[in-house]
PDB file of C-alpha atoms in Angstrom:
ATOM      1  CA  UNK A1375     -13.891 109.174  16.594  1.00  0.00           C
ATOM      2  CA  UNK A1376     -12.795 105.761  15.059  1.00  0.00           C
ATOM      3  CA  UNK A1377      -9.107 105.735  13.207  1.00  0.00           C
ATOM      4  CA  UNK A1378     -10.487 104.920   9.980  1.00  0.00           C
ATOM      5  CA  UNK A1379     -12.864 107.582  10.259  1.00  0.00           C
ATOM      6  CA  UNK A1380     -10.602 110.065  10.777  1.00  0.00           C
ATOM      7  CA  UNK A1381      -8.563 108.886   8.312  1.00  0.00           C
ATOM      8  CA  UNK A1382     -11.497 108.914   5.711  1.00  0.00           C
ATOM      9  CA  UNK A1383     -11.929 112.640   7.208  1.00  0.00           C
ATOM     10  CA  UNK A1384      -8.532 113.663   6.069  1.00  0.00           C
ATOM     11  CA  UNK A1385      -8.487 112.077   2.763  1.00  0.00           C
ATOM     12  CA  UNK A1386     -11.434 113.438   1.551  1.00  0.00           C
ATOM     13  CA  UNK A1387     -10.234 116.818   2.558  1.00  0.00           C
ATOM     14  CA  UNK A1388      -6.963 116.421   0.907  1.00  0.00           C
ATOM     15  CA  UNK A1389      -8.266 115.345  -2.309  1.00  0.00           C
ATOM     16  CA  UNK A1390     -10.793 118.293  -2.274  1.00  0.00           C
ATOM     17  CA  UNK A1391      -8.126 120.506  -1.796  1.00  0.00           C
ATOM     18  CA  UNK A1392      -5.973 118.443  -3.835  1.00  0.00           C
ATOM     19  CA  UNK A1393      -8.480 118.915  -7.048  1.00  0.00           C
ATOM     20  CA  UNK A1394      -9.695 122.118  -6.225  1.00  0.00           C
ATOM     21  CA  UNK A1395      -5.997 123.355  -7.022  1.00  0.00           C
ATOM     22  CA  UNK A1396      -5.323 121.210  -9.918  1.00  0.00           C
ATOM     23  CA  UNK A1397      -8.596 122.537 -11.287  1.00  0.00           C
ATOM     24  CA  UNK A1398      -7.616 126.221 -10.644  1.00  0.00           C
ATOM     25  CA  UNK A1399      -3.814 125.716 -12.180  1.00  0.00           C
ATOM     26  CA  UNK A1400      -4.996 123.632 -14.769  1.00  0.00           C
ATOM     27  CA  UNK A1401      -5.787 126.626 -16.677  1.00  0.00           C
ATOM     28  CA  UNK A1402      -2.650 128.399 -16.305  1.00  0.00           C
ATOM     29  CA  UNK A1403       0.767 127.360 -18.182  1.00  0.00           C
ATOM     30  CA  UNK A1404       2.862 129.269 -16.128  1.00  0.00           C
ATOM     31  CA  UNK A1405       2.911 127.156 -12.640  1.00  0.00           C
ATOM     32  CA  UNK A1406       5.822 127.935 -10.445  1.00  0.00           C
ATOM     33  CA  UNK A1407       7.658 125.408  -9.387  1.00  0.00           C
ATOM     34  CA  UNK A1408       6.671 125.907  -5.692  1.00  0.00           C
ATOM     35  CA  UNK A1409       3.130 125.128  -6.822  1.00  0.00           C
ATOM     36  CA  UNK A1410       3.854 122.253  -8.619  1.00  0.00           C
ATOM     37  CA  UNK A1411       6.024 120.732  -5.517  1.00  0.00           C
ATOM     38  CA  UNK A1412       2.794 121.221  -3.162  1.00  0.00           C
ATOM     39  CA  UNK A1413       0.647 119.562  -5.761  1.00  0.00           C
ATOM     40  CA  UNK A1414       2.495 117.108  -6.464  1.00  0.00           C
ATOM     41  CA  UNK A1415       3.208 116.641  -2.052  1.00  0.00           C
ATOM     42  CA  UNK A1416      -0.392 116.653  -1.700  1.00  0.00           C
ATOM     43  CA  UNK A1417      -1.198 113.902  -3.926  1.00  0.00           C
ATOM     44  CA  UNK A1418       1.501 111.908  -2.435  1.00  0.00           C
ATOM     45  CA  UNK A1419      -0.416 112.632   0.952  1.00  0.00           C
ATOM     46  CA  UNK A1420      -3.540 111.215  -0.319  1.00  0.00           C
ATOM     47  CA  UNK A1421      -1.769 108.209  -2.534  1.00  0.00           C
ATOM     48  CA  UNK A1422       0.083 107.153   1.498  1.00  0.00           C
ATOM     49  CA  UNK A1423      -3.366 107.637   3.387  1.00  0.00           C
ATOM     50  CA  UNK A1424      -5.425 106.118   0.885  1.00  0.00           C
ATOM     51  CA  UNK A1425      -2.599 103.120   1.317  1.00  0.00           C
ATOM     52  CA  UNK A1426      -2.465 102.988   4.888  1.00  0.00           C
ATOM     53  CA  UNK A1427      -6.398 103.279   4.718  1.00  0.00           C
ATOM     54  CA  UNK A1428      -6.439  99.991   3.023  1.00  0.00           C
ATOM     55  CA  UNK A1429      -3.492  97.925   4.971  1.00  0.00           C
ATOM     56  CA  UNK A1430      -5.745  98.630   7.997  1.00  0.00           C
ATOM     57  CA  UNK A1431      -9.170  97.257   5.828  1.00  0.00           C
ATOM     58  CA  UNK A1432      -7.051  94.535   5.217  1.00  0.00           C
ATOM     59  CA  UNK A1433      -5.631  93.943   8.920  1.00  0.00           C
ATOM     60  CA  UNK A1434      -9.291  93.663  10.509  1.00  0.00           C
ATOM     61  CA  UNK A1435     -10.383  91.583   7.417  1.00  0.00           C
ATOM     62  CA  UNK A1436      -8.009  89.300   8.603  1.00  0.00           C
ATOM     63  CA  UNK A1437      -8.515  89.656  11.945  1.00  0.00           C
ATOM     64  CA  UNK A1438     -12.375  89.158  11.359  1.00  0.00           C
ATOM     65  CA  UNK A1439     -11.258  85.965   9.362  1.00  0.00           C
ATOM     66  CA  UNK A1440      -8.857  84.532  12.500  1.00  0.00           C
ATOM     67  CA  UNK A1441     -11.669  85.205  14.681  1.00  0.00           C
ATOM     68  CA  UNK A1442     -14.100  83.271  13.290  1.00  0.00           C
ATOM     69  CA  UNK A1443     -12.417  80.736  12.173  1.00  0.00           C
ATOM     70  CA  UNK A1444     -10.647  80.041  15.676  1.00  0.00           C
ATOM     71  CA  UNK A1445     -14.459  80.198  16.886  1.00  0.00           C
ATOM     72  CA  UNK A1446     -14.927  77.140  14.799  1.00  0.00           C
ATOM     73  CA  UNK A1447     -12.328  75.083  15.506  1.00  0.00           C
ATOM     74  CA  UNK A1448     -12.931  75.826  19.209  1.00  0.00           C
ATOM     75  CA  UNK A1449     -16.691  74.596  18.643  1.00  0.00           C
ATOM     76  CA  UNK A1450     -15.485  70.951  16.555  1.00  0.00           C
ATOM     77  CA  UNK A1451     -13.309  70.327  19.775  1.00  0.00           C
ATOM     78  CA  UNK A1452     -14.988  67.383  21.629  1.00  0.00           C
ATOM     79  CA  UNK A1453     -15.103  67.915  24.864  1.00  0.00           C
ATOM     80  CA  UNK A1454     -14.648  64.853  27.557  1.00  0.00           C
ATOM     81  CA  UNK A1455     -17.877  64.473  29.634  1.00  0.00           C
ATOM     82  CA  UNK A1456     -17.092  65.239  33.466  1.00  0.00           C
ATOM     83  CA  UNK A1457     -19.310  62.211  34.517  1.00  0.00           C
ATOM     84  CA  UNK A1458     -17.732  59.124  34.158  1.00  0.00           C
TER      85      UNK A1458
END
């Protein structure tokens, strides 16, 4: 399985989880504060993946980018003719 798939894997399970708890607390004033430290570490989990999930969208847009663009300055080169 591809990185970024995994990683989409994982996000989407943490911010299931993430808002099937806040949906579930939501309701209830009295949240201890153990609860509110998980909720509030799981949406830091999904803020850093979602983060890193973009930095590496960004890395192979630019390596895409680099790619083609080296493509096409290797393809303006002349080249000398062998015969003379």
């Amino acid at each position: 399985m591809h990185v970024l798939t995994r990683l989409n894997v994982i996000a989407a399970a943490v911010l299931e989880f993430r808002n099937a708890h806040v949906l579930k607390w939501s309701g209830e004033i009295d949240m201890t504060e153990d609860e509110q430290r998980k909720i509030r570490e799981r949406e830091e989990i999904a803020a850093r993946v979602a983060a890193f999930r973009a930095t590496q969208e960004k890395f192979k847009r630019e390596r895409d980018e680099y790619f083609v663009s080296t493509l096409e300055n290797a393809r303006k080169v002349e080249r000398p003719s062998l015969w003379p």
